[in-house]
XYZ file of C-alpha atoms in Angstrom:
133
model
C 108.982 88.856 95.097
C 107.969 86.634 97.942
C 105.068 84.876 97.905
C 102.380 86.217 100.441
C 98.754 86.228 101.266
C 96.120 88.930 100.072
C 92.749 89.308 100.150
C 90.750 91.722 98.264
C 87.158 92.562 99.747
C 84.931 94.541 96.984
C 81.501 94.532 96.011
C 82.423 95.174 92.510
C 82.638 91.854 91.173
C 84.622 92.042 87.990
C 87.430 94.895 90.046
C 87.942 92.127 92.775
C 88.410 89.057 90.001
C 90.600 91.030 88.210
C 92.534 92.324 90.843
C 93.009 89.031 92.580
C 93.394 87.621 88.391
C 96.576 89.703 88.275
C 97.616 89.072 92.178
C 97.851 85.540 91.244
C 99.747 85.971 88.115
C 102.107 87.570 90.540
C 102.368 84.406 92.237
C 100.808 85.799 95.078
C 98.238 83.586 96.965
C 94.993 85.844 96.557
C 91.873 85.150 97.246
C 88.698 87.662 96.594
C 85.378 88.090 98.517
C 82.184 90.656 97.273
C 81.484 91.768 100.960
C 82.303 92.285 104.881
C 80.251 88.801 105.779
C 82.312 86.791 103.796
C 85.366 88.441 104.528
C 84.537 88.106 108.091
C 84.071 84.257 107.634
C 86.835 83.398 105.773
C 89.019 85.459 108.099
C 87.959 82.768 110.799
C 88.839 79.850 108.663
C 92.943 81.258 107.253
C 95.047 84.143 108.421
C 96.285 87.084 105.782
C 98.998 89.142 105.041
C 98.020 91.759 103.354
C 93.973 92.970 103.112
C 92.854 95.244 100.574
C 89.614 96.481 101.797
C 86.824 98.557 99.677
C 85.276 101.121 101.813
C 81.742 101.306 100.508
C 79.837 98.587 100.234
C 76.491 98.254 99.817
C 74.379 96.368 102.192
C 75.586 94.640 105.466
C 78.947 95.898 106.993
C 80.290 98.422 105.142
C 84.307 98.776 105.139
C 84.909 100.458 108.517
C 83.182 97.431 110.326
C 84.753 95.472 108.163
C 88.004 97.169 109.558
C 87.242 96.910 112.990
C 86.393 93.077 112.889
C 89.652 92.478 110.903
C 91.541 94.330 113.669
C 90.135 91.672 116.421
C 90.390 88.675 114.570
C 93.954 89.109 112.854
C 95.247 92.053 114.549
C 98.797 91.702 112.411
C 97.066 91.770 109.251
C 97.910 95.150 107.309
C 94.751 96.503 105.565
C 94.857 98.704 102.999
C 91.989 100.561 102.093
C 90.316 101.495 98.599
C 87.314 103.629 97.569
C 85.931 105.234 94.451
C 84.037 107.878 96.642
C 86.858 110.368 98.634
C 85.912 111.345 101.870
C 88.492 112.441 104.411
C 86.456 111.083 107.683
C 85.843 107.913 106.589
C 90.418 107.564 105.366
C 90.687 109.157 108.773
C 88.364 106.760 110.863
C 90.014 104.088 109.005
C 93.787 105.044 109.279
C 92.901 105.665 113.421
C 91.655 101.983 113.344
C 94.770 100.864 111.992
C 94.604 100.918 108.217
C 98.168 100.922 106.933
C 96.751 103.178 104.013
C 94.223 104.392 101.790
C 93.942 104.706 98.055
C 91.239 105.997 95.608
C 90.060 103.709 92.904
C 90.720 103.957 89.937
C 94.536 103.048 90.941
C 96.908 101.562 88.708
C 97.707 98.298 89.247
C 101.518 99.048 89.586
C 100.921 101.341 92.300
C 98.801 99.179 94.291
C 101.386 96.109 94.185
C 104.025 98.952 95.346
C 101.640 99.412 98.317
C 101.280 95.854 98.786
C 104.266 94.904 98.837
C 105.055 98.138 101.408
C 102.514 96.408 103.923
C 103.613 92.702 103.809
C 107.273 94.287 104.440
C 105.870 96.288 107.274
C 103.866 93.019 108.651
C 107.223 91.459 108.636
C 109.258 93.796 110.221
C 106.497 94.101 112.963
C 106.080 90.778 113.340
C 109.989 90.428 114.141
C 109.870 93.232 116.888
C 107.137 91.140 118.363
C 108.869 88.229 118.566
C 111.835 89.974 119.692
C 110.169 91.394 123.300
């Protein structure tokens, strides 16, 4: 596997540390943040690959703002994104602002790095047809 850049936004501490844990032992370059103002920051500072996004969060800007700032500051960036609470707007809302997909938590870590790996291939291919116009 090549090495590529995720980030995993969730305000469940010890999911995102373990999840970006095992990313790393991957040899992937992961890095984890607890919310959408951090996320937000740090998306200023370093581009990513891949984003794995938690939907819910409590407090500040919740995962569809979160979305929608990720989309203007690193519009290449595929976000992927993960709640424990199922609600068919909110995966809607977030696959019509460009979400590359949506996944219910709890999700087996093989599954996710299948869907992670799907997106940084995507961001590649895309990323060659826009180089190619």
């Amino acid at each position: 596997m090549s090495t590529f850049s995720v980030l995993v936004i969730d305000d469940e501490l010890d999911f995102m540390e373990t999840l970006v844990n095992r990313l790393q032992r991957r040899k992937l370059d992961a890095v984890g943040v607890p919310n959408g103002e951090q996320a937000i920051a740090l998306l200023k500072q370093r581009s990513f690959d891949v984003i794995l996004l938690d939907i819910k969060m409590p407090g500040g800007m919740d995962g569809i703002e979160t979305l929608r700032e990720i989309r203007r500051l690193q519009p290449l960036a595929e976000v992927i994104l993960l709640t424990g609470h199922a609600s068919v707007e909110t995966s809607l809302e977030g696959m019509q602002l460009g979400a590359y997909d949506y996944l219910l938590k709890p999700v087996k870590f093989e599954e996710l790095l299948v869907k992670i790996t799907a997106a940084f291939e995507k961001k590649t291919l895309d990323a060659g047809k826009s180089t190619d116009t």
